[in-house]
Amino acid sequence: MKTTLSYKILIWTGIAVLLVWSLGPIYWTIASSVTPSADFSTRPINFFPQHFTLDHYSRLLGVNIARIGGVEVFKQFRAALINSVVTSVAATLLCVAISAFGAYAFTRLQFPGRKALFIIVVATLAIPAYAVLIPLYQIMIKLHLVDTYVGVALIYVSAFLPLSLWLLKSVFEALPIALEEAAQLDGAGRLYIFFNIVLPLAGPGLTAAAILTFLGAWGQYLVPLIFSPQATKPLTVLIPEFVTKNFIDYGLITASGSIAIIIPALVVIFLNRYLVSGLLAGSVK
Amino acid sequence: MSVVASGNVANKRGVGFNADTTLGLLLVSPIVITMVALVFYPMGRTVWDSLHRVNPMQVGTPFVGLENYSRMLSDAQLATTWGNTLTYVVLAVLAEIILGVLAAALINQIKTGRQWVLAAVILPWALPGVVNSVIWLWIYQPGAGLLNGILVALGLPFENHVWFNDRTSAIIAVTVVHVWRMMPLTIVIVLAAMQGIPAHLYEAARIDGATRVQMFGLVTLPLVRSAIAVAMTNATVNAFNLFDEAWVLAGASLETRPVLVQIYLETFQNLRFSYGMALSVVVTLVSLLISLVYVLRVYRNTRFD
């Protein structure tokens, strides 16, 4: 069908609207984060920052803080940033490792209860987190794991393991078995084959599983709100705390929001292919 | 714990299993331990405790049967939150599916830069829900907010308009944030299905003289039907689980409070643990039931011919 000019214009107008809808709020956040607080009170508002400042970021990161004054939040913010990175990375590594071992066992090894176990584990995808939250809280109190990295990371692992396992099992199943059989004939052991043949081939699948787990852990709110109240408080719990009843510091909110956006944005920009493949595998439950 | 878990499974088989079996059990044992300790046991505990009175402020945990469940029927606050959640589900699913399918069709039409458009569209989904919520809190802000700024720039009387003073606009405001975050999922799922439609079908339709609108209605839509059903299931479950947006934008306000926030308040502020657990059980069942209905419909409607 010949594409007329008016049809092309129609399509690209639609795409433009879609882009403004998706990126507009993010643009506005970044623009506000470099706007001096004084400019927030100008009316009508400016859609582009009239003055540029990094003061909000300085307050958050504790750089040159004496010059600006105000509430000292940088210690909390730095700790929260570290907490977010530590818990998300730990949960991702642990989750992908455990599910890779499991997925290999489920695809290549025979053991009793194999099918039933897989179905039961994957079925928990349908169980929402809050259905287990309260007993989990009691367990974590008993184990003294509330407000520890281990406790929160373990909860993330249990939450994201089924999806990761499901994804990796389908990846391993699609790998050519001939290579593994050849290695077996040459006398290679199961674990040797797993580490030297299966894992390198499954790279894209492992990446997809890691991305989904990482983004999921990075964005968690309800779980750390309950399980990481103080010492291990992540960014997602800290940022809404800048919203207090009397005063909302929009400079801090938009600057901290921009920082929390950076990592997911990098993932989407550079690893989008893996992300999309993971999303598709995960959504077809 | 690991010994118990793997030992149980091994015993069923008896002695004499080979190296592969041992290795298999060894490799899945971390999964078994994690899931039993952090999902299955707590899940069973939730159901069990919902039949008891568990309250850290009261001594003992007497068996109360279905009292926690029957109490829900006369809980006026709960009824309001159910109403809110259902409103969110209906509004969000409609918006995500209608707009998401249109967006997917749009992206499917372009060839240059499709990857970049897709990356931009996915971005809101990848961000933490609370960060999305504080972004929109700032956009909805009455004085310096972007929304009122745009409306005023268009000459409309929205100076200092407060969006959360009125229930209807507050619910819509929360829904918009949720849709902004979840619509990318619909777009990705439906777009993948659209990309899988063989080109010769469109070619045939073109020869038969179909217009673009007819092609969309007669070729594209029927073929992406099962993808839409999958997207609808996801959209429904996600809207059911709406928490971050409502909590950050409107706090505990009853006008916008979804069921999940109600569970959180009953449990961790009123400390009625067992009532919270009974609520969780009910919400889980409703959510599962709705997913099941979708799944069954898809299986009935999609024939492989």
Coordinates of C-alpha atoms in Angstrom, one line a residue:
Chain A
M1 CA 0.0 0.0 0.0
K2 CA 1.4 3.4 -1.0
T3 CA 2.1 5.5 2.0
T4 CA 0.8 9.0 1.3
L5 CA 2.4 12.0 2.9
S6 CA -0.7 12.8 5.0
Y7 CA -0.6 9.2 6.4
K8 CA 3.0 9.5 7.3
I9 CA 2.3 12.8 9.1
L10 CA -0.5 11.2 10.9
I11 CA 1.7 8.4 12.1
W12 CA 4.5 10.6 13.2
T13 CA 2.2 13.0 15.0
G14 CA 0.9 10.0 16.9
I15 CA 4.5 8.9 17.7
A16 CA 5.3 12.4 18.9
V17 CA 2.3 12.4 21.2
L18 CA 3.4 9.0 22.6
L19 CA 6.9 10.3 23.2
V20 CA 5.7 13.4 25.0
W21 CA 3.4 11.3 27.2
S22 CA 6.3 8.9 28.0
L23 CA 9.2 11.3 28.4
G24 CA 7.4 14.5 29.3
P25 CA 7.2 13.7 33.1
I26 CA 10.8 12.6 33.1
Y27 CA 11.9 15.7 31.3
W28 CA 10.0 17.8 33.8
T29 CA 11.7 16.0 36.7
I30 CA 15.2 16.6 35.4
A31 CA 14.4 20.2 34.4
S32 CA 13.0 20.9 37.9
S33 CA 16.0 19.3 39.6
V34 CA 18.3 21.9 38.2
T35 CA 16.0 24.8 38.9
P36 CA 16.7 27.0 41.9
S37 CA 14.1 26.7 44.6
A38 CA 13.3 30.4 44.3
D39 CA 12.1 29.9 40.7
F40 CA 9.4 27.4 41.8
S41 CA 7.3 30.4 43.0
T42 CA 7.3 32.3 39.7
R43 CA 3.9 32.4 37.9
P44 CA 3.1 31.5 35.2
I45 CA 5.6 28.6 35.5
N46 CA 8.4 28.3 33.0
F47 CA 8.4 25.1 30.9
F48 CA 12.2 25.5 30.5
P49 CA 14.5 26.3 33.4
Q50 CA 15.5 29.9 33.4
H51 CA 18.4 29.5 35.8
F52 CA 20.6 26.5 36.2
T53 CA 21.7 25.2 39.6
L54 CA 23.2 22.0 41.0
D55 CA 22.3 23.0 44.6
H56 CA 19.7 20.3 45.0
Y57 CA 22.2 17.7 44.0
S58 CA 24.8 19.2 46.3
R59 CA 22.4 18.9 49.2
L60 CA 21.7 15.3 48.4
L61 CA 25.3 14.2 47.9
G62 CA 26.9 16.4 50.5
V63 CA 29.1 18.3 48.2
N64 CA 30.0 21.8 49.2
I65 CA 27.0 21.7 51.6
A66 CA 28.1 24.5 53.9
R67 CA 27.5 27.0 51.1
I68 CA 23.8 26.1 50.8
G69 CA 22.7 25.2 54.3
G70 CA 19.3 23.8 55.0
V71 CA 18.4 20.3 56.2
E72 CA 21.2 17.8 56.2
V73 CA 20.0 14.9 54.2
F74 CA 23.1 13.8 52.4
K75 CA 24.1 11.2 55.0
Q76 CA 20.7 9.6 54.7
F77 CA 20.7 9.8 51.0
R78 CA 24.1 8.3 50.5
A79 CA 23.3 5.5 52.8
A80 CA 20.0 4.9 51.0
L81 CA 21.7 4.9 47.6
I82 CA 24.2 2.3 48.9
N83 CA 21.5 0.3 50.4
S84 CA 19.5 0.2 47.2
V85 CA 22.6 -0.9 45.2
V86 CA 23.7 -3.5 47.7
T87 CA 20.2 -5.2 48.2
S88 CA 19.3 -5.1 44.5
V89 CA 22.7 -6.4 43.3
A90 CA 22.8 -9.1 46.0
A91 CA 19.3 -10.2 45.3
T92 CA 20.0 -10.3 41.5
L93 CA 23.2 -12.3 41.8
L94 CA 21.7 -14.8 44.2
C95 CA 18.4 -15.1 42.3
V96 CA 20.0 -15.7 38.9
A97 CA 22.5 -18.1 40.3
I98 CA 19.9 -20.2 42.2
S99 CA 17.5 -20.2 39.3
A100 CA 20.3 -21.1 36.8
F101 CA 21.3 -24.1 38.8
G102 CA 17.6 -25.0 39.2
A103 CA 16.7 -24.5 35.6
Y104 CA 19.6 -26.7 34.5
A105 CA 18.4 -29.4 36.8
F106 CA 14.8 -29.1 35.6
T107 CA 15.8 -29.3 31.9
R108 CA 18.7 -31.8 31.9
L109 CA 18.6 -34.0 35.0
Q110 CA 16.2 -36.6 36.0
F111 CA 15.1 -36.6 39.6
P112 CA 11.9 -37.6 41.4
G113 CA 9.3 -34.9 41.7
R114 CA 10.9 -32.8 38.9
K115 CA 7.7 -31.8 37.1
A116 CA 5.6 -31.2 40.2
L117 CA 8.2 -29.1 41.9
F118 CA 8.6 -26.9 38.8
I119 CA 4.9 -26.3 38.5
I120 CA 4.5 -25.6 42.2
V121 CA 7.3 -23.0 42.2
V122 CA 6.2 -21.3 39.0
A123 CA 2.6 -21.2 40.2
T124 CA 3.7 -18.9 43.0
L125 CA 3.9 -16.2 40.3
A126 CA 0.2 -15.9 40.9
I127 CA 0.5 -15.3 44.6
P128 CA 0.8 -11.6 45.4
A129 CA 3.5 -10.5 47.9
Y130 CA 1.1 -9.2 50.5
A131 CA -0.4 -12.7 50.9
V132 CA 2.8 -13.8 52.6
L133 CA 4.0 -10.5 54.1
I134 CA 2.7 -10.8 57.7
P135 CA 4.0 -14.3 58.5
L136 CA 7.2 -13.3 56.7
Y137 CA 7.5 -10.3 59.1
Q138 CA 7.1 -12.6 62.1
I139 CA 9.7 -15.0 60.7
M140 CA 12.1 -12.2 60.0
I141 CA 11.7 -10.9 63.6
K142 CA 12.4 -14.3 65.0
L143 CA 15.5 -14.7 62.9
H144 CA 16.6 -11.2 63.7
L145 CA 16.7 -10.4 60.0
V146 CA 14.5 -7.3 60.0
D147 CA 16.5 -4.3 58.7
T148 CA 19.4 -6.4 57.5
Y149 CA 20.7 -6.8 53.9
V150 CA 20.4 -10.6 54.2
G151 CA 16.7 -10.5 55.2
V152 CA 15.6 -8.1 52.4
A153 CA 17.7 -9.7 49.7
L154 CA 16.3 -13.1 50.6
I155 CA 12.7 -11.8 50.3
Y156 CA 13.5 -10.4 46.9
V157 CA 15.0 -13.7 45.9
S158 CA 11.9 -15.6 46.9
A159 CA 9.7 -13.1 45.1
F160 CA 11.6 -13.0 41.8
L161 CA 12.9 -16.6 41.7
P162 CA 9.8 -18.1 40.0
L163 CA 9.9 -15.6 37.0
S164 CA 13.7 -16.0 36.6
L165 CA 13.4 -19.8 36.8
W166 CA 10.6 -19.9 34.3
L167 CA 12.6 -17.7 31.9
L168 CA 15.9 -19.6 32.2
K169 CA 14.2 -23.0 31.8
S170 CA 12.8 -21.9 28.5
V171 CA 16.2 -20.6 27.5
F172 CA 18.0 -23.8 28.5
E173 CA 15.4 -25.9 26.7
A174 CA 16.1 -24.0 23.5
L175 CA 19.9 -24.6 23.6
P176 CA 21.2 -27.3 21.2
I177 CA 21.7 -30.5 23.3
A178 CA 24.2 -31.9 20.8
L179 CA 27.0 -29.9 22.2
E180 CA 26.4 -31.1 25.7
E181 CA 26.2 -34.7 24.5
A182 CA 29.4 -34.4 22.6
A183 CA 31.1 -33.1 25.7
Q184 CA 29.6 -35.9 27.8
L185 CA 31.1 -38.4 25.3
D186 CA 34.4 -36.8 25.8
G187 CA 34.1 -37.5 29.5
A188 CA 33.1 -34.0 30.8
G189 CA 31.2 -34.0 34.0
R190 CA 27.7 -32.4 34.5
L191 CA 29.0 -29.4 36.4
Y192 CA 31.9 -28.9 33.9
I193 CA 29.3 -28.9 31.0
F194 CA 27.0 -26.5 33.0
F195 CA 29.7 -23.9 33.6
N196 CA 31.7 -24.2 30.4
I197 CA 29.0 -24.9 27.8
V198 CA 25.5 -24.1 29.0
L199 CA 26.1 -20.8 30.9
P200 CA 28.1 -19.1 28.1
L201 CA 25.5 -20.0 25.6
A202 CA 22.7 -18.8 27.8
G203 CA 24.2 -15.4 28.2
P204 CA 21.3 -13.4 26.7
G205 CA 18.8 -15.3 28.8
L206 CA 20.8 -14.8 32.0
T207 CA 21.0 -11.1 31.2
A208 CA 17.2 -10.9 30.7
A209 CA 16.6 -12.7 34.0
A210 CA 19.1 -10.4 35.8
I211 CA 17.5 -7.2 34.4
L212 CA 14.0 -8.2 35.4
T213 CA 15.2 -9.2 38.9
F214 CA 17.3 -6.1 39.3
L215 CA 14.6 -3.6 38.1
G216 CA 12.0 -5.4 40.3
A217 CA 14.3 -5.2 43.4
W218 CA 15.3 -1.6 42.7
G219 CA 11.7 -0.5 42.5
Q220 CA 10.3 -2.3 45.5
Y221 CA 8.5 -0.1 48.0
L222 CA 6.1 -2.1 50.2
V223 CA 8.6 -4.8 51.1
P224 CA 11.4 -2.4 52.3
L225 CA 8.8 -0.1 53.9
I226 CA 8.2 -3.0 56.3
F227 CA 11.5 -4.9 56.3
S228 CA 14.0 -2.1 55.9
P229 CA 12.8 0.7 58.2
Q230 CA 16.1 2.2 59.3
A231 CA 19.6 1.0 58.7
T232 CA 19.0 -0.6 55.3
K233 CA 16.4 1.9 54.1
P234 CA 16.6 2.1 50.3
L235 CA 16.0 5.1 48.0
T236 CA 12.4 4.1 47.3
V237 CA 11.6 4.4 51.0
L238 CA 13.6 7.6 51.6
I239 CA 12.4 9.6 48.6
P240 CA 8.7 9.7 49.7
E241 CA 9.9 10.9 53.1
F242 CA 10.9 14.2 51.6
V243 CA 7.1 14.7 51.3
T244 CA 6.2 15.8 54.8
K245 CA 2.9 17.2 56.0
N246 CA 4.0 20.8 56.3
F247 CA 6.5 21.2 53.6
I248 CA 7.4 19.4 50.4
D249 CA 10.9 20.0 49.2
Y250 CA 10.4 19.6 45.4
G251 CA 14.1 20.4 44.7
L252 CA 15.2 17.4 46.8
I253 CA 12.4 15.2 45.4
T254 CA 13.1 15.9 41.8
A255 CA 16.9 15.6 42.2
S256 CA 16.7 12.3 44.2
G257 CA 14.1 11.1 41.7
S258 CA 16.5 11.8 38.8
I259 CA 19.2 9.9 40.5
A260 CA 16.9 6.9 41.1
I261 CA 16.0 7.1 37.4
I262 CA 19.5 6.9 36.1
I263 CA 20.1 3.2 36.5
P264 CA 16.8 1.9 35.1
A265 CA 17.2 4.4 32.2
L266 CA 20.7 3.1 31.4
V267 CA 19.3 -0.5 31.4
V268 CA 16.4 0.5 29.1
I269 CA 18.7 2.3 26.7
F270 CA 21.5 -0.2 26.5
L271 CA 19.9 -3.6 27.3
N272 CA 16.4 -3.0 25.9
R273 CA 16.6 -6.1 23.6
Y274 CA 17.1 -8.4 26.6
L275 CA 14.5 -6.5 28.6
V276 CA 11.8 -6.9 25.9
S277 CA 12.6 -10.6 25.5
G278 CA 12.4 -11.1 29.2
L279 CA 9.1 -9.2 29.5
L280 CA 7.6 -11.3 26.8
A281 CA 8.7 -14.6 28.3
G282 CA 7.5 -13.4 31.7
S283 CA 4.1 -12.1 30.7
V284 CA 2.9 -15.3 29.0
K285 CA 2.4 -17.0 32.3
Chain B
M1 CA 16.5 -27.4 56.9
S2 CA 18.2 -28.4 53.6
V3 CA 18.7 -31.9 54.9
V4 CA 15.1 -32.3 55.7
A5 CA 13.9 -30.8 52.5
S6 CA 16.0 -32.8 50.1
G7 CA 15.8 -35.9 52.4
N8 CA 12.1 -36.0 52.1
V9 CA 12.1 -36.0 48.3
A10 CA 14.9 -38.6 48.2
N11 CA 13.2 -41.0 50.5
K12 CA 10.2 -41.4 48.2
R13 CA 12.5 -42.8 45.6
G14 CA 14.4 -45.1 47.9
V15 CA 18.0 -46.0 47.7
G16 CA 20.1 -46.6 44.6
F17 CA 19.7 -43.4 42.6
N18 CA 22.4 -42.4 40.2
A19 CA 24.7 -39.4 40.2
D20 CA 22.4 -37.3 38.0
T21 CA 19.6 -37.7 40.5
T22 CA 21.8 -36.6 43.4
L23 CA 23.1 -33.7 41.5
G24 CA 19.6 -32.7 40.4
L25 CA 18.3 -32.7 43.9
L26 CA 21.4 -30.8 45.1
L27 CA 20.9 -28.1 42.4
V28 CA 17.2 -27.5 43.2
S29 CA 17.7 -27.6 46.9
P30 CA 18.3 -23.8 47.2
I31 CA 15.1 -23.2 45.4
V32 CA 13.2 -25.7 47.6
I33 CA 14.6 -24.1 50.8
T34 CA 13.9 -20.5 49.7
M35 CA 10.4 -21.2 48.5
V36 CA 9.4 -23.4 51.5
A37 CA 10.8 -21.0 54.1
L38 CA 9.7 -17.7 52.5
V39 CA 6.7 -18.5 50.4
F40 CA 4.9 -21.8 51.1
Y41 CA 5.2 -21.8 54.9
P42 CA 4.2 -18.1 55.2
M43 CA 1.3 -18.7 52.7
G44 CA 0.0 -21.6 54.8
R45 CA 0.5 -19.5 57.9
T46 CA -1.5 -16.7 56.4
V47 CA -4.5 -19.0 55.8
W48 CA -4.1 -20.7 59.2
D49 CA -3.7 -17.4 61.2
S50 CA -6.7 -15.8 59.4
L51 CA -8.8 -18.4 61.3
H52 CA -7.4 -17.2 64.6
R53 CA -7.2 -13.9 66.5
V54 CA -3.6 -12.7 66.1
N55 CA -2.9 -9.4 67.6
P56 CA 0.4 -8.4 69.2
M57 CA -1.5 -6.2 71.7
Q58 CA -3.6 -9.1 72.9
V59 CA -2.4 -12.2 74.7
G60 CA -3.0 -15.6 73.1
T61 CA -4.2 -16.6 69.6
P62 CA -7.5 -18.2 70.1
F63 CA -9.3 -20.0 67.2
V64 CA -12.1 -17.8 66.0
G65 CA -13.2 -19.8 62.9
L66 CA -14.4 -17.5 60.1
E67 CA -15.0 -14.5 62.3
N68 CA -12.3 -12.5 60.5
Y69 CA -14.0 -13.2 57.3
S70 CA -17.5 -12.5 58.4
R71 CA -16.3 -9.2 59.9
M72 CA -15.5 -8.0 56.4
L73 CA -19.1 -8.0 55.5
S74 CA -19.9 -5.3 58.0
D75 CA -16.8 -3.3 57.4
A76 CA -17.9 0.0 55.8
Q77 CA -14.3 1.2 55.2
L78 CA -13.4 -2.0 53.5
A79 CA -16.4 -1.7 51.2
T80 CA -15.3 1.8 50.2
T81 CA -11.8 0.5 49.4
W82 CA -13.1 -2.4 47.4
G83 CA -15.1 0.1 45.4
N84 CA -12.0 2.2 44.8
T85 CA -9.9 -0.8 43.8
L86 CA -12.6 -2.0 41.3
T87 CA -12.8 1.5 39.9
Y88 CA -9.0 1.5 39.4
V89 CA -9.1 -1.9 37.8
V90 CA -11.9 -0.9 35.3
L91 CA -10.4 2.5 34.4
A92 CA -6.8 1.3 34.2
V93 CA -7.5 -1.8 32.2
L94 CA -9.7 0.1 29.7
A95 CA -7.1 2.9 29.3
E96 CA -4.1 0.5 29.1
I97 CA -5.7 -1.8 26.6
I98 CA -7.3 0.8 24.3
L99 CA -4.4 3.2 24.3
G100 CA -1.8 0.5 24.5
V101 CA -3.1 -1.3 21.4
L102 CA -3.3 2.0 19.5
A103 CA 0.3 2.8 20.6
A104 CA 1.5 -0.6 19.5
A105 CA -0.2 -0.2 16.1
L106 CA 1.5 3.2 15.7
I107 CA 4.9 1.8 16.6
N108 CA 4.4 -1.1 14.3
Q109 CA 3.9 1.4 11.4
I110 CA 7.3 3.0 11.7
K111 CA 10.5 1.4 10.5
T112 CA 13.2 4.0 11.2
G113 CA 14.0 4.5 14.9
R114 CA 11.5 1.9 16.1
Q115 CA 14.0 0.6 18.7
W116 CA 14.5 4.1 20.1
V117 CA 10.8 4.8 20.3
L118 CA 10.2 1.5 22.0
A119 CA 13.0 2.2 24.6
A120 CA 11.4 5.6 25.3
V121 CA 8.0 4.1 25.7
I122 CA 9.3 1.3 28.1
L123 CA 11.1 3.7 30.3
P124 CA 8.2 4.6 32.7
W125 CA 7.7 0.9 33.4
A126 CA 11.3 0.5 34.4
L127 CA 11.3 3.2 37.0
P128 CA 10.4 2.5 40.6
G129 CA 6.7 3.0 41.3
V130 CA 7.3 5.5 44.1
V131 CA 9.6 7.6 42.0
N132 CA 6.9 7.7 39.3
S133 CA 4.4 8.7 42.0
V134 CA 6.6 11.6 43.4
I135 CA 7.2 12.8 39.8
W136 CA 3.4 13.0 39.3
L137 CA 2.9 14.5 42.7
W138 CA 5.1 17.4 41.5
I139 CA 3.2 17.6 38.2
Y140 CA -0.2 17.7 40.1
Q141 CA 1.1 20.3 42.6
P142 CA -1.5 23.1 42.7
G143 CA 0.9 26.1 42.5
A144 CA 4.0 25.3 40.5
G145 CA 2.8 22.0 39.0
L146 CA 3.2 21.2 35.3
L147 CA -0.5 20.2 34.8
N148 CA -2.0 23.5 36.0
G149 CA 0.8 25.3 34.3
I150 CA -0.1 23.8 30.9
L151 CA -3.9 24.4 31.5
V152 CA -3.2 28.0 32.5
A153 CA -1.0 28.5 29.4
L154 CA -3.9 27.2 27.3
G155 CA -6.1 30.0 28.9
L156 CA -8.1 27.8 31.2
P157 CA -8.9 28.8 34.8
F158 CA -6.7 26.3 36.7
E159 CA -4.5 28.6 38.8
N160 CA -3.9 26.7 42.1
H161 CA -6.4 24.0 41.3
V162 CA -6.2 21.2 43.8
W163 CA -6.7 17.9 42.1
F164 CA -7.0 15.8 45.3
N165 CA -9.9 17.8 46.8
D166 CA -12.5 15.9 44.8
R167 CA -12.9 12.1 44.8
T168 CA -13.5 11.8 41.1
S169 CA -10.5 13.8 40.0
A170 CA -8.3 12.2 42.7
I171 CA -9.1 8.7 41.6
I172 CA -8.5 9.7 37.9
A173 CA -5.2 11.3 38.9
V174 CA -4.0 8.1 40.7
T175 CA -5.2 6.0 37.7
V176 CA -3.3 8.2 35.2
V177 CA 0.0 7.6 37.1
H178 CA -0.7 3.8 37.2
V179 CA -1.5 3.8 33.5
W180 CA 1.6 5.8 32.7
R181 CA 3.7 3.1 34.5
M182 CA 1.9 0.0 33.3
M183 CA 0.9 0.7 29.7
P184 CA 4.4 -0.1 28.3
L185 CA 3.7 -3.7 29.3
T186 CA 0.6 -3.8 27.1
I187 CA 2.5 -2.1 24.3
V188 CA 5.4 -4.6 24.4
I189 CA 3.1 -7.7 24.5
V190 CA 0.8 -6.5 21.7
L191 CA 3.6 -5.1 19.5
A192 CA 5.4 -8.5 19.6
A193 CA 2.2 -10.2 18.4
M194 CA 1.7 -7.6 15.7
Q195 CA 5.3 -8.1 14.4
G196 CA 4.5 -11.8 14.1
I197 CA 1.6 -11.4 11.7
P198 CA 2.8 -12.6 8.2
A199 CA 3.0 -9.8 5.6
H200 CA 1.1 -11.8 3.0
L201 CA -2.1 -11.5 5.0
Y202 CA -2.0 -7.7 4.6
E203 CA -1.0 -8.2 0.9
A204 CA -4.1 -10.3 0.4
A205 CA -6.3 -7.8 2.2
R206 CA -4.9 -5.0 0.0
I207 CA -5.6 -6.9 -3.2
D208 CA -9.2 -7.4 -1.9
G209 CA -9.3 -3.6 -1.7
A210 CA -9.4 -3.2 2.1
T211 CA -8.7 0.2 3.6
R212 CA -6.1 0.6 6.4
V213 CA -8.9 0.8 9.0
Q214 CA -10.4 -2.4 7.7
M215 CA -7.1 -4.1 7.7
F216 CA -6.6 -3.1 11.4
G217 CA -10.1 -4.3 12.3
L218 CA -10.1 -7.5 10.2
V219 CA -6.5 -8.7 10.1
T220 CA -4.5 -7.1 13.0
L221 CA -7.1 -7.2 15.8
P222 CA -8.3 -10.8 15.5
L223 CA -4.7 -12.0 15.3
V224 CA -3.4 -10.2 18.3
R225 CA -6.5 -11.2 20.4
S226 CA -4.7 -13.7 22.6
A227 CA -1.9 -11.2 23.2
I228 CA -4.5 -8.6 24.2
A229 CA -6.0 -11.2 26.6
V230 CA -2.5 -11.8 28.2
A231 CA -2.0 -8.0 28.4
M232 CA -5.4 -7.7 30.1
T233 CA -4.6 -10.3 32.7
N234 CA -1.4 -8.5 33.5
A235 CA -3.2 -5.1 33.6
T236 CA -5.9 -6.5 35.9
V237 CA -3.5 -8.1 38.3
N238 CA -1.3 -5.0 38.4
A239 CA -4.3 -2.7 39.0
F240 CA -5.4 -5.0 41.8
N241 CA -2.0 -4.6 43.3
L242 CA -2.0 -0.8 43.1
F243 CA -0.3 0.5 46.2
D244 CA 2.6 2.9 45.6
E245 CA 0.7 5.4 43.6
A246 CA -2.2 5.8 46.0
W247 CA 0.0 5.8 49.1
V248 CA 2.4 8.5 47.8
L249 CA -0.1 10.7 46.1
A250 CA -2.9 10.6 48.6
G251 CA -1.6 8.8 51.7
A252 CA -4.3 7.1 53.8
S253 CA -7.1 9.2 52.3
L254 CA -10.2 7.0 52.3
E255 CA -11.5 8.5 49.0
T256 CA -8.6 7.0 47.0
R257 CA -7.6 4.2 49.3
P258 CA -7.3 0.8 47.5
V259 CA -7.8 -2.5 49.2
L260 CA -4.0 -3.1 49.5
V261 CA -3.5 0.1 51.4
Q262 CA -6.4 -1.0 53.6
I263 CA -4.6 -4.3 54.4
Y264 CA -1.4 -2.3 55.2
L265 CA -3.2 0.0 57.5
E266 CA -5.2 -2.7 59.3
T267 CA -2.1 -4.8 59.8
F268 CA 0.8 -2.5 60.5
Q269 CA -1.1 0.5 62.0
N270 CA -4.1 -1.1 63.7
L271 CA -2.0 -4.2 64.4
R272 CA -4.9 -6.5 63.5
F273 CA -2.7 -9.2 62.0
S274 CA -5.2 -11.9 61.5
Y275 CA -7.8 -9.6 60.0
G276 CA -5.1 -8.3 57.6
M277 CA -4.3 -11.9 56.7
A278 CA -7.9 -12.8 56.1
L279 CA -8.1 -9.8 53.8
S280 CA -5.0 -10.9 52.0
V281 CA -6.5 -14.3 51.4
V282 CA -9.6 -12.8 49.9
V283 CA -7.8 -10.4 47.7
T284 CA -5.5 -13.2 46.5
L285 CA -8.5 -15.4 45.7
V286 CA -10.3 -12.6 43.8
S287 CA -7.1 -11.8 41.8
L288 CA -6.5 -15.5 41.0
L289 CA -10.2 -15.9 40.0
I290 CA -10.0 -13.0 37.6
S291 CA -6.8 -14.3 36.0
L292 CA -8.4 -17.7 35.6
V293 CA -11.4 -16.3 33.8
Y294 CA -9.2 -14.5 31.3
V295 CA -7.0 -17.6 30.8
L296 CA -10.1 -19.8 30.2
R297 CA -11.5 -17.3 27.7
V298 CA -8.3 -17.2 25.8
Y299 CA -8.0 -20.9 25.6
R300 CA -11.6 -21.1 24.3
N301 CA -11.2 -18.3 21.8
T302 CA -7.8 -19.1 20.3
R303 CA -7.8 -22.1 18.0
F304 CA -4.7 -23.1 16.2
D305 CA -6.0 -23.0 12.6

